[in-house]
């Protein structure tokens, strides 16, 4: 067991569920998986048909490893069954509906029964407790409240803990800061990119983050890097943790870091997480990187079997110093569909972010523009430099630009053109950041 550097008390919301032995957990997962398969094969035509095609009866599932015999479910299956085709209960039992927009086509629709909402609040309460939040905290939720699962999902978990919840929702950045000052917010919940935007706006407004009551930052909804964590923690004077989820399987709460900040504990009594090779779709050896595939085992309205998330991570099964036994996933590296292939080289925006964050003189705001000119892929990296750098001589800027270009080439074998832009000129985001413009698809 690795020592945890955090000098804090590790509170656990539900020790019964978060400290199970691996045998106990496997038994619970098996029972819940069997019940889920029975239910979907009875109530959801899509799954019944899939099971028939491979001559699978729910009773055939004798062990957790049998799950890998079942077909995957993808975003398109959700779209094809829009809006309610995959619901496993009549609409009368559904008390909440959310939806995820995506970039193209019909949105996907997900539903929750009363019990599902309880389960959701429970796993978010666990995740928030792991990230330091208690009943004494004032939690500002700057995720949008609406069809997106971020706002409402995190809200009910925070209330369950007994924290004082401020549903400030997204946008209105100056007002968010005023609320933070006046209401004495101690925990900020939003995307990591919005946290940075908030700090920047504070600086513009002349608000010293040290004068606030902020202690915790719970960030998720988009990929970010370890460097970005350091940046946020250093500028906001808080402890920042990462949490993950997706609407198709529930929303936020699927996994979250504890204060050891070394992987996100999965709510394993509600989800079974597999890691597969995105090409072969076979499970990867324990601990290797691959795509997360998630099966819900404790949901009524909208159970999903083997949902392909497209998110890349790896399983961490060593014992965590916080005392939880739930296995963890590593920080999400990116999505298989975010991966840029530039002249045959695979590159994730998070890799560029990681590199930029280590370079003196630039701000953590960047944009990648990919194009195809004369049949050759090109990558342009727009990076904001900081005020100090901008006032230095032009020669300094040129050498900074070359330095970044060289590092990208050396580290990732990609030729990129770097363009330094003035501070605060790239777009800021109140929700999820859009870092890539791929003109090749236009
Ligand atoms: O983003 C749910 C959520 C809200 C999670 C707030 C955490 C906090 P969707 O809109 O369905 O749901 O988007 C899900 O966002 O498949 C990932 O690609 C990405 N994502 C979410 N959290 C993280 C994270 C919500 N911590 C998609 N790190 C997922 C990296 C994340 N990517």
Tab-separated table of C-alpha atoms and ligand atoms in Angstrom:
chain	number	residue	atom	x	y	z
A	1	UNK	CA	0.000	0.000	0.000
A	2	UNK	CA	1.408	3.369	-1.037
A	3	UNK	CA	1.592	6.089	1.593
A	4	UNK	CA	-0.805	8.934	0.999
A	5	UNK	CA	0.812	12.362	1.251
A	6	UNK	CA	-2.423	14.093	2.266
A	7	UNK	CA	-2.358	15.051	5.923
A	8	UNK	CA	-6.088	14.758	6.388
A	9	UNK	CA	-8.645	12.555	7.974
A	10	UNK	CA	-10.118	10.190	5.399
A	11	UNK	CA	-13.882	10.236	5.981
A	12	UNK	CA	-15.936	7.491	4.388
A	13	UNK	CA	-19.636	8.091	3.709
A	14	UNK	CA	-20.724	4.467	3.575
A	15	UNK	CA	-18.050	2.168	5.012
A	16	UNK	CA	-20.307	-0.868	4.465
A	17	UNK	CA	-20.259	-0.325	0.690
A	18	UNK	CA	-16.870	1.270	0.301
A	19	UNK	CA	-14.804	-1.164	2.322
A	20	UNK	CA	-16.056	-4.547	1.145
A	21	UNK	CA	-13.649	-7.418	0.776
A	22	UNK	CA	-13.069	-8.403	-2.837
A	23	UNK	CA	-15.010	-11.671	-2.346
A	24	UNK	CA	-17.945	-9.885	-0.816
A	25	UNK	CA	-17.973	-7.351	-3.622
A	26	UNK	CA	-17.705	-9.995	-6.347
A	27	UNK	CA	-20.644	-11.894	-4.835
A	28	UNK	CA	-22.779	-8.751	-4.670
A	29	UNK	CA	-21.866	-7.799	-8.229
A	30	UNK	CA	-22.720	-11.256	-9.506
A	31	UNK	CA	-26.124	-11.252	-7.828
A	32	UNK	CA	-26.948	-7.773	-9.049
A	33	UNK	CA	-25.718	-8.516	-12.555
A	34	UNK	CA	-27.855	-11.656	-12.764
A	35	UNK	CA	-30.908	-9.705	-11.633
A	36	UNK	CA	-30.181	-6.924	-14.134
A	37	UNK	CA	-29.835	-9.377	-17.023
A	38	UNK	CA	-33.107	-11.077	-16.081
A	39	UNK	CA	-34.794	-7.724	-16.034
A	40	UNK	CA	-33.491	-6.361	-19.328
A	41	UNK	CA	-34.150	-9.591	-21.141
A	42	UNK	CA	-37.746	-9.495	-19.876
A	43	UNK	CA	-38.414	-5.781	-20.340
A	44	UNK	CA	-36.185	-4.408	-23.105
A	45	UNK	CA	-36.649	-5.722	-26.625
A	46	UNK	CA	-33.198	-4.526	-27.718
A	47	UNK	CA	-31.387	-6.672	-25.145
A	48	UNK	CA	-33.728	-9.641	-25.551
A	49	UNK	CA	-32.985	-9.697	-29.282
A	50	UNK	CA	-29.244	-9.390	-28.695
A	51	UNK	CA	-29.263	-12.240	-26.191
A	52	UNK	CA	-31.321	-14.433	-28.549
A	53	UNK	CA	-28.880	-13.799	-31.373
A	54	UNK	CA	-26.043	-15.296	-29.351
A	55	UNK	CA	-28.312	-17.916	-27.721
A	56	UNK	CA	-27.676	-16.488	-24.283
A	57	UNK	CA	-30.096	-16.944	-21.390
A	58	UNK	CA	-29.574	-14.796	-18.270
A	59	UNK	CA	-29.266	-18.032	-16.234
A	60	UNK	CA	-26.178	-18.869	-18.308
A	61	UNK	CA	-24.244	-16.189	-16.473
A	62	UNK	CA	-22.464	-18.137	-13.742
A	63	UNK	CA	-19.526	-15.855	-13.032
A	64	UNK	CA	-18.541	-12.229	-13.570
A	65	UNK	CA	-16.174	-13.227	-16.355
A	66	UNK	CA	-19.182	-14.484	-18.370
A	67	UNK	CA	-20.131	-10.839	-18.843
A	68	UNK	CA	-17.513	-10.573	-21.581
A	69	UNK	CA	-19.626	-12.943	-23.717
A	70	UNK	CA	-22.330	-10.314	-24.092
A	71	UNK	CA	-22.475	-7.801	-26.932
A	72	UNK	CA	-21.566	-4.149	-26.357
A	73	UNK	CA	-24.029	-1.284	-26.296
A	74	UNK	CA	-23.017	1.925	-28.068
A	75	UNK	CA	-24.176	5.508	-28.327
A	76	UNK	CA	-25.860	4.657	-31.634
A	77	UNK	CA	-27.986	1.989	-29.964
A	78	UNK	CA	-29.263	4.681	-27.610
A	79	UNK	CA	-29.956	6.988	-30.529
A	80	UNK	CA	-31.686	4.227	-32.537
A	81	UNK	CA	-34.012	3.628	-29.599
A	82	UNK	CA	-34.719	7.326	-29.046
A	83	UNK	CA	-36.367	8.403	-26.842
A	84	UNK	CA	-37.658	5.651	-24.552
A	85	UNK	CA	-36.898	2.359	-26.342
A	86	UNK	CA	-34.293	1.169	-23.819
A	87	UNK	CA	-36.275	1.992	-20.681
A	88	UNK	CA	-36.859	-1.098	-18.548
A	89	UNK	CA	-39.868	0.278	-16.637
A	90	UNK	CA	-43.082	1.967	-17.761
A	91	UNK	CA	-42.831	5.760	-18.044
A	92	UNK	CA	-45.208	6.104	-15.091
A	93	UNK	CA	-42.396	4.865	-12.822
A	94	UNK	CA	-39.880	7.303	-14.265
A	95	UNK	CA	-39.545	10.463	-12.189
A	96	UNK	CA	-36.634	12.216	-13.939
A	97	UNK	CA	-35.375	12.424	-17.491
A	98	UNK	CA	-31.979	13.726	-18.606
A	99	UNK	CA	-30.380	13.849	-21.981
A	100	UNK	CA	-26.943	14.201	-23.459
A	101	UNK	CA	-26.572	16.261	-26.594
A	102	UNK	CA	-23.355	15.099	-28.251
A	103	UNK	CA	-22.192	16.873	-31.350
A	104	UNK	CA	-24.265	15.219	-34.055
A	105	UNK	CA	-27.620	13.532	-34.483
A	106	UNK	CA	-30.398	12.958	-31.977
A	107	UNK	CA	-29.601	13.326	-28.291
A	108	UNK	CA	-29.604	10.299	-26.030
A	109	UNK	CA	-32.281	10.121	-23.380
A	110	UNK	CA	-31.932	8.530	-19.947
A	111	UNK	CA	-34.507	8.012	-17.199
A	112	UNK	CA	-34.498	7.478	-13.431
A	113	UNK	CA	-37.009	5.968	-11.000
A	114	UNK	CA	-37.285	7.239	-7.414
A	115	UNK	CA	-34.929	4.463	-6.305
A	116	UNK	CA	-32.474	5.395	-9.070
A	117	UNK	CA	-32.384	8.975	-7.804
A	118	UNK	CA	-31.641	7.639	-4.295
A	119	UNK	CA	-28.838	5.467	-5.641
A	120	UNK	CA	-27.451	8.413	-7.585
A	121	UNK	CA	-27.499	10.755	-4.581
A	122	UNK	CA	-25.844	8.011	-2.513
A	123	UNK	CA	-22.906	7.498	-4.873
A	124	UNK	CA	-22.408	11.241	-5.308
A	125	UNK	CA	-22.454	11.641	-1.500
A	126	UNK	CA	-19.719	9.023	-1.270
A	127	UNK	CA	-17.671	10.690	-3.982
A	128	UNK	CA	-18.025	14.142	-2.403
A	129	UNK	CA	-17.146	12.856	1.066
A	130	UNK	CA	-14.056	11.214	-0.407
A	131	UNK	CA	-13.130	14.622	-1.895
A	132	UNK	CA	-13.314	16.294	1.521
A	133	UNK	CA	-16.897	17.679	1.638
A	134	UNK	CA	-18.844	17.431	4.919
A	135	UNK	CA	-22.112	18.763	6.369
A	136	UNK	CA	-20.170	21.880	7.407
A	137	UNK	CA	-19.399	22.855	3.824
A	138	UNK	CA	-21.069	25.423	1.609
A	139	UNK	CA	-21.073	23.858	-1.843
A	140	UNK	CA	-21.422	26.001	-4.955
A	141	UNK	CA	-22.502	23.954	-7.944
A	142	UNK	CA	-21.501	25.829	-11.087
A	143	UNK	CA	-22.600	23.088	-13.489
A	144	UNK	CA	-25.640	23.765	-15.610
A	145	UNK	CA	-28.946	22.586	-14.154
A	146	UNK	CA	-30.977	21.159	-16.985
A	147	UNK	CA	-30.915	18.187	-19.279
A	148	UNK	CA	-27.177	17.826	-18.550
A	149	UNK	CA	-26.657	15.503	-15.574
A	150	UNK	CA	-23.941	17.658	-13.952
A	151	UNK	CA	-26.040	20.171	-11.984
A	152	UNK	CA	-28.847	18.027	-10.586
A	153	UNK	CA	-26.666	14.940	-10.171
A	154	UNK	CA	-24.138	16.661	-7.939
A	155	UNK	CA	-26.783	18.723	-6.179
A	156	UNK	CA	-28.654	15.849	-4.555
A	157	UNK	CA	-25.466	14.131	-3.416
A	158	UNK	CA	-24.291	17.308	-1.697
A	159	UNK	CA	-27.691	17.736	-0.031
A	160	UNK	CA	-27.611	14.137	1.126
A	161	UNK	CA	-24.357	14.852	2.962
A	162	UNK	CA	-26.106	17.763	4.633
A	163	UNK	CA	-23.908	20.430	3.079
A	164	UNK	CA	-25.421	23.847	2.325
A	165	UNK	CA	-25.881	23.742	-1.415
A	166	UNK	CA	-25.870	26.791	-3.690
A	167	UNK	CA	-27.280	25.847	-7.102
A	168	UNK	CA	-25.567	28.730	-8.890
A	169	UNK	CA	-25.613	26.800	-12.183
A	170	UNK	CA	-23.242	27.733	-15.009
A	171	UNK	CA	-22.411	31.151	-16.448
A	172	UNK	CA	-22.562	34.624	-14.908
A	173	UNK	CA	-18.952	34.417	-13.879
A	174	UNK	CA	-18.779	37.691	-11.948
A	175	UNK	CA	-21.910	36.772	-10.040
A	176	UNK	CA	-20.425	33.367	-9.216
A	177	UNK	CA	-17.484	35.182	-7.651
A	178	UNK	CA	-19.725	37.526	-5.723
A	179	UNK	CA	-21.644	34.519	-4.382
A	180	UNK	CA	-18.382	32.857	-3.435
A	181	UNK	CA	-17.366	35.936	-1.467
A	182	UNK	CA	-20.695	36.726	0.180
A	183	UNK	CA	-22.041	33.223	0.838
A	184	UNK	CA	-18.629	31.984	1.992
A	185	UNK	CA	-18.471	29.066	-0.400
A	186	UNK	CA	-16.068	26.375	0.801
A	187	UNK	CA	-16.423	23.859	-2.056
A	188	UNK	CA	-16.541	24.671	-5.747
A	189	UNK	CA	-18.019	22.139	-8.165
A	190	UNK	CA	-17.551	22.695	-11.924
A	191	UNK	CA	-15.397	21.748	-14.910
A	192	UNK	CA	-11.657	22.269	-14.414
A	193	UNK	CA	-11.535	24.712	-17.342
A	194	UNK	CA	-14.255	26.827	-15.740
A	195	UNK	CA	-12.319	26.842	-12.464
A	196	UNK	CA	-9.397	28.416	-14.316
A	197	UNK	CA	-11.678	30.942	-15.952
A	198	UNK	CA	-13.044	31.853	-12.523
A	199	UNK	CA	-9.525	32.448	-11.176
A	200	UNK	CA	-8.693	34.640	-14.120
A	201	UNK	CA	-11.855	36.681	-13.693
A	202	UNK	CA	-11.088	37.056	-9.983
A	203	UNK	CA	-7.696	38.435	-10.880
A	204	UNK	CA	-9.309	40.890	-13.302
A	205	UNK	CA	-11.779	41.965	-10.634
A	206	UNK	CA	-8.997	42.371	-8.102
A	207	UNK	CA	-10.379	39.607	-5.868
A	208	UNK	CA	-7.661	37.748	-3.971
A	209	UNK	CA	-8.577	34.028	-3.921
A	210	UNK	CA	-6.957	33.869	-0.468
A	211	UNK	CA	-9.642	36.174	0.843
A	212	UNK	CA	-12.307	33.572	-0.009
A	213	UNK	CA	-13.367	30.642	2.197
A	214	UNK	CA	-12.731	28.059	-0.541
A	215	UNK	CA	-11.133	24.777	0.562
A	216	UNK	CA	-12.211	22.157	-1.927
A	217	UNK	CA	-12.589	21.969	-5.690
A	218	UNK	CA	-14.449	18.991	-7.168
A	219	UNK	CA	-13.836	18.995	-10.884
A	220	UNK	CA	-15.029	16.741	-13.674
A	221	UNK	CA	-16.990	16.504	-16.882
A	222	UNK	CA	-13.958	16.835	-19.170
A	223	UNK	CA	-10.371	15.597	-19.400
A	224	UNK	CA	-7.686	17.580	-17.596
A	225	UNK	CA	-4.102	16.980	-16.596
A	226	UNK	CA	-2.092	16.674	-13.407
A	227	UNK	CA	-0.390	19.953	-14.334
A	228	UNK	CA	-3.730	21.666	-14.588
A	229	UNK	CA	-4.557	20.415	-11.111
A	230	UNK	CA	-1.358	21.992	-9.790
A	231	UNK	CA	-2.195	25.232	-11.563
A	232	UNK	CA	-5.721	25.370	-10.122
A	233	UNK	CA	-4.626	24.387	-6.622
A	234	UNK	CA	-1.810	26.945	-6.683
A	235	UNK	CA	-3.957	29.813	-7.885
A	236	UNK	CA	-7.143	29.099	-5.945
A	237	UNK	CA	-5.458	27.803	-2.779
A	238	UNK	CA	-7.629	24.705	-2.595
A	239	UNK	CA	-7.403	20.915	-2.761
A	240	UNK	CA	-8.675	19.837	-6.175
A	241	UNK	CA	-9.960	16.362	-6.974
A	242	UNK	CA	-11.140	14.697	-10.159
A	243	UNK	CA	-14.478	12.953	-10.578
A	244	UNK	CA	-15.955	11.149	-13.544
A	245	UNK	CA	-19.258	9.984	-14.897
A	246	UNK	CA	-21.425	9.927	-17.981
A	247	UNK	CA	-25.115	10.370	-18.444
A	248	UNK	CA	-25.605	7.084	-20.294
A	249	UNK	CA	-24.841	5.084	-17.159
A	250	UNK	CA	-26.009	7.619	-14.516
A	251	UNK	CA	-24.156	10.951	-14.600
A	252	UNK	CA	-21.476	12.194	-12.157
A	253	UNK	CA	-20.658	9.793	-9.315
A	254	UNK	CA	-19.399	6.811	-11.292
A	255	UNK	CA	-15.957	7.383	-9.794
A	256	UNK	CA	-14.052	10.029	-7.892
A	257	UNK	CA	-10.740	10.654	-6.233
A	258	UNK	CA	-10.235	10.567	-2.501
A	259	UNK	CA	-7.791	12.978	-0.869
A	260	UNK	CA	-4.870	10.696	-1.774
A	261	UNK	CA	-5.439	11.954	-5.358
A	262	UNK	CA	-4.181	8.746	-6.836
A	263	UNK	CA	-6.945	7.286	-9.008
A	264	UNK	CA	-10.718	7.497	-8.758
A	265	UNK	CA	-12.628	4.992	-6.627
A	266	UNK	CA	-15.424	3.361	-8.613
A	267	UNK	CA	-18.896	2.830	-7.121
A	268	UNK	CA	-18.477	-0.886	-7.714
A	269	UNK	CA	-21.752	-1.936	-6.111
A	270	UNK	CA	-23.561	0.045	-8.823
A	271	UNK	CA	-21.274	-0.384	-11.843
A	272	UNK	CA	-19.077	-3.091	-13.256
A	273	UNK	CA	-16.206	-1.488	-15.113
A	274	UNK	CA	-14.222	-3.452	-17.696
A	275	UNK	CA	-11.212	-2.174	-19.646
A	276	UNK	CA	-10.992	-3.403	-23.240
A	277	UNK	CA	-8.625	-2.908	-26.135
A	278	UNK	CA	-10.495	-0.424	-28.378
A	279	UNK	CA	-9.335	-2.281	-31.498
A	280	UNK	CA	-9.817	-5.939	-30.601
A	281	UNK	CA	-12.495	-5.227	-27.979
A	282	UNK	CA	-10.947	-7.948	-25.795
A	283	UNK	CA	-10.273	-7.245	-22.100
A	284	UNK	CA	-6.745	-5.906	-21.567
A	285	UNK	CA	-4.485	-7.423	-18.892
A	286	UNK	CA	-5.164	-5.937	-15.441
A	287	UNK	CA	-3.646	-2.468	-15.100
A	288	UNK	CA	-3.179	-1.757	-18.808
A	289	UNK	CA	-4.712	1.178	-20.656
A	290	UNK	CA	-7.850	0.670	-22.685
A	291	UNK	CA	-11.432	1.792	-23.188
A	292	UNK	CA	-13.802	1.708	-20.222
A	293	UNK	CA	-16.883	-0.442	-20.712
A	294	UNK	CA	-19.535	-0.004	-18.042
A	295	UNK	CA	-22.472	-2.192	-17.004
A	296	UNK	CA	-24.995	-0.838	-14.505
A	297	UNK	CA	-26.060	-3.395	-11.921
A	298	UNK	CA	-28.271	-1.375	-9.626
A	299	UNK	CA	-30.526	0.708	-11.831
A	300	UNK	CA	-34.209	0.317	-12.539
A	301	UNK	CA	-35.302	2.690	-15.297
A	302	UNK	CA	-32.332	2.629	-17.588
A	303	UNK	CA	-29.949	-0.270	-17.081
A	304	UNK	CA	-27.153	-0.511	-19.658
A	305	UNK	CA	-25.158	-3.583	-20.478
A	306	UNK	CA	-21.524	-3.220	-21.532
A	307	UNK	CA	-21.721	0.414	-22.590
A	308	UNK	CA	-18.717	1.497	-24.638
A	309	UNK	CA	-17.730	4.821	-23.093
A	310	UNK	CA	-14.887	5.635	-25.552
A	311	UNK	CA	-13.006	6.935	-22.494
A	312	UNK	CA	-9.449	5.735	-21.993
A	313	UNK	CA	-8.144	4.758	-18.594
A	314	UNK	CA	-6.675	1.847	-16.686
A	315	UNK	CA	-7.655	-0.085	-13.591
A	316	UNK	CA	-5.729	0.390	-10.340
A	317	UNK	CA	-6.333	-2.476	-7.940
A	318	UNK	CA	-3.715	-1.866	-5.247
A	319	UNK	CA	-5.006	-0.953	-1.815
A	320	UNK	CA	-5.519	2.795	-1.340
A	321	UNK	CA	-4.252	4.453	1.835
A	322	UNK	CA	-7.660	6.062	2.448
A	323	UNK	CA	-9.111	2.729	3.559
A	324	UNK	CA	-11.603	2.281	0.729
A	325	UNK	CA	-11.345	-1.061	-1.001
A	326	UNK	CA	-13.211	-0.088	-4.167
A	327	UNK	CA	-10.877	-0.348	-7.121
A	328	UNK	CA	-9.835	2.836	-8.891
A	329	UNK	CA	-9.468	4.063	-12.439
A	330	UNK	CA	-6.598	6.322	-13.459
A	331	UNK	CA	-7.289	9.878	-14.644
A	332	UNK	CA	-9.058	9.660	-18.017
A	333	UNK	CA	-6.467	10.198	-20.731
A	334	UNK	CA	-8.979	11.242	-23.376
A	335	UNK	CA	-11.596	9.682	-25.601
A	336	UNK	CA	-10.888	7.332	-28.463
A	337	UNK	CA	-12.830	9.764	-30.627
A	338	UNK	CA	-10.759	12.761	-29.309
A	339	UNK	CA	-7.599	11.136	-30.466
A	340	UNK	CA	-6.075	13.083	-33.308
A	341	UNK	CA	-4.214	11.157	-35.939
A	342	UNK	CA	-1.734	13.556	-37.458
A	343	UNK	CA	0.260	12.105	-40.310
A	344	UNK	CA	-0.294	8.711	-38.747
A	345	UNK	CA	0.790	9.702	-35.242
A	346	UNK	CA	-1.771	9.357	-32.471
A	347	UNK	CA	-2.028	12.385	-30.261
A	348	UNK	CA	-4.399	13.345	-27.446
A	349	UNK	CA	-5.109	16.998	-26.627
A	350	UNK	CA	-4.265	16.150	-22.994
A	351	UNK	CA	-0.689	15.320	-24.050
A	352	UNK	CA	-0.226	18.799	-25.487
A	353	UNK	CA	-1.813	20.267	-22.377
A	354	UNK	CA	0.590	18.368	-20.168
A	355	UNK	CA	3.571	19.698	-22.081
A	356	UNK	CA	2.336	23.300	-22.170
A	357	UNK	CA	1.713	23.360	-18.451
A	358	UNK	CA	5.390	22.661	-17.815
A	359	UNK	CA	6.549	25.633	-19.865
A	360	UNK	CA	7.323	28.926	-18.222
A	361	UNK	CA	5.679	31.949	-19.817
A	362	UNK	CA	2.471	30.369	-21.160
A	363	UNK	CA	-1.037	30.271	-19.750
A	364	UNK	CA	-3.113	27.072	-19.502
A	365	UNK	CA	-5.297	28.176	-22.395
A	366	UNK	CA	-4.740	26.584	-25.755
A	367	UNK	CA	-6.444	25.459	-28.924
A	368	UNK	CA	-5.445	22.867	-31.494
A	369	UNK	CA	-6.285	23.478	-35.141
A	370	UNK	CA	-5.910	20.503	-37.417
A	371	UNK	CA	-6.128	20.866	-41.166
A	372	UNK	CA	-5.141	19.048	-44.336
A	373	UNK	CA	-3.157	21.133	-46.784
A	374	UNK	CA	-1.970	19.555	-50.054
A	375	UNK	CA	-2.968	16.178	-48.648
A	376	UNK	CA	-0.789	16.631	-45.596
A	377	UNK	CA	-2.123	16.950	-42.083
A	378	UNK	CA	-1.108	20.090	-40.257
A	379	UNK	CA	-1.315	20.915	-36.585
A	380	UNK	CA	-1.364	24.448	-35.314
A	381	UNK	CA	-1.183	25.026	-31.569
A	382	UNK	CA	-2.464	28.361	-30.332
A	383	UNK	CA	-1.174	29.161	-26.869
A	384	UNK	CA	-1.728	32.196	-24.734
A	385	UNK	CA	1.404	33.641	-23.229
A	386	UNK	CA	1.303	35.454	-19.943
A	387	UNK	CA	1.409	39.221	-19.458
A	388	UNK	CA	5.050	39.194	-18.433
A	389	UNK	CA	6.124	37.273	-21.508
A	390	UNK	CA	4.131	39.559	-23.768
A	391	UNK	CA	5.939	42.646	-22.524
A	392	UNK	CA	9.318	40.994	-23.052
A	393	UNK	CA	11.139	41.381	-26.332
A	394	UNK	CA	9.861	39.775	-29.528
A	395	UNK	CA	12.972	37.645	-29.597
A	396	UNK	CA	11.877	36.031	-26.336
A	397	UNK	CA	8.557	35.137	-27.886
A	398	UNK	CA	10.207	33.597	-30.909
A	399	UNK	CA	12.443	31.407	-28.836
A	400	UNK	CA	9.500	30.348	-26.664
A	401	UNK	CA	7.580	29.378	-29.776
A	402	UNK	CA	10.514	27.334	-31.098
A	403	UNK	CA	10.982	25.695	-27.722
A	404	UNK	CA	7.370	24.468	-27.678
A	405	UNK	CA	7.590	23.280	-31.290
A	406	UNK	CA	10.769	21.349	-30.512
A	407	UNK	CA	9.309	19.754	-27.428
A	408	UNK	CA	6.197	18.627	-29.287
A	409	UNK	CA	8.386	17.119	-31.997
A	410	UNK	CA	10.714	15.418	-29.557
A	411	UNK	CA	8.074	14.063	-27.231
A	412	UNK	CA	5.324	13.124	-29.647
A	413	UNK	CA	7.027	12.972	-33.068
A	414	UNK	CA	4.570	15.472	-34.511
A	415	UNK	CA	5.552	18.589	-36.414
A	416	UNK	CA	3.403	21.437	-35.120
A	417	UNK	CA	3.316	25.133	-35.749
A	418	UNK	CA	2.981	27.050	-32.511
A	419	UNK	CA	1.375	30.466	-32.473
A	420	UNK	CA	1.626	32.502	-29.289
A	421	UNK	CA	-1.358	34.736	-28.778
A	422	UNK	CA	-1.986	37.552	-26.354
A	423	UNK	CA	-3.316	36.856	-22.885
A	424	UNK	CA	-7.113	36.380	-22.681
A	425	UNK	CA	-7.690	36.116	-26.412
A	426	UNK	CA	-8.694	32.444	-26.732
A	427	UNK	CA	-12.267	31.462	-26.045
A	428	UNK	CA	-13.259	30.603	-22.448
A	429	UNK	CA	-15.869	28.000	-21.546
A	430	UNK	CA	-18.508	27.908	-18.843
A	431	UNK	CA	-19.060	24.183	-19.318
A	432	UNK	CA	-16.909	21.692	-21.145
A	433	UNK	CA	-13.964	23.172	-23.033
A	434	UNK	CA	-13.648	22.620	-26.797
A	435	UNK	CA	-9.924	22.452	-27.457
A	436	UNK	CA	-9.796	21.058	-30.976
A	437	UNK	CA	-10.915	22.479	-34.302
A	438	UNK	CA	-10.522	19.762	-36.891
A	439	UNK	CA	-11.006	21.394	-40.274
A	440	UNK	CA	-10.370	18.092	-42.047
A	441	UNK	CA	-13.910	17.018	-41.279
A	442	UNK	CA	-15.504	20.183	-42.610
B	1	LIG	O1	-20.142	14.975	-18.027
B	1	LIG	C1	-21.224	13.813	-16.236
B	1	LIG	C2	-20.408	14.584	-15.259
B	1	LIG	C3	-20.821	15.828	-14.864
B	1	LIG	C4	-19.268	14.026	-14.718
B	1	LIG	C5	-20.093	16.521	-13.958
B	1	LIG	C6	-18.522	14.719	-13.771
B	1	LIG	C7	-18.944	15.981	-13.400
B	1	LIG	P1	-21.848	13.605	-20.096
B	1	LIG	O2	-22.248	14.976	-20.481
B	1	LIG	O3	-22.677	12.462	-20.545
B	1	LIG	O4	-21.789	13.461	-18.531
B	1	LIG	O5	-20.358	13.430	-20.593
B	1	LIG	C8	-19.643	12.276	-20.282
B	1	LIG	O6	-17.521	13.455	-20.292
B	1	LIG	O7	-17.721	10.045	-21.326
B	1	LIG	C9	-16.031	11.670	-20.610
B	1	LIG	O8	-15.617	11.676	-21.959
B	1	LIG	C10	-16.146	13.097	-20.124
B	1	LIG	N1	-15.810	13.197	-18.694
B	1	LIG	C11	-16.633	13.277	-17.639
B	1	LIG	N2	-15.914	13.384	-16.496
B	1	LIG	C12	-14.602	13.348	-16.845
B	1	LIG	C13	-13.364	13.402	-16.138
B	1	LIG	C14	-20.977	14.167	-17.670
B	1	LIG	N3	-13.295	13.544	-14.822
B	1	LIG	C15	-18.251	12.349	-20.849
B	1	LIG	N4	-12.220	13.296	-16.863
B	1	LIG	C16	-17.436	11.132	-20.473
B	1	LIG	C17	-12.246	13.153	-18.197
B	1	LIG	C18	-14.537	13.208	-18.251
B	1	LIG	N5	-13.374	13.117	-18.913
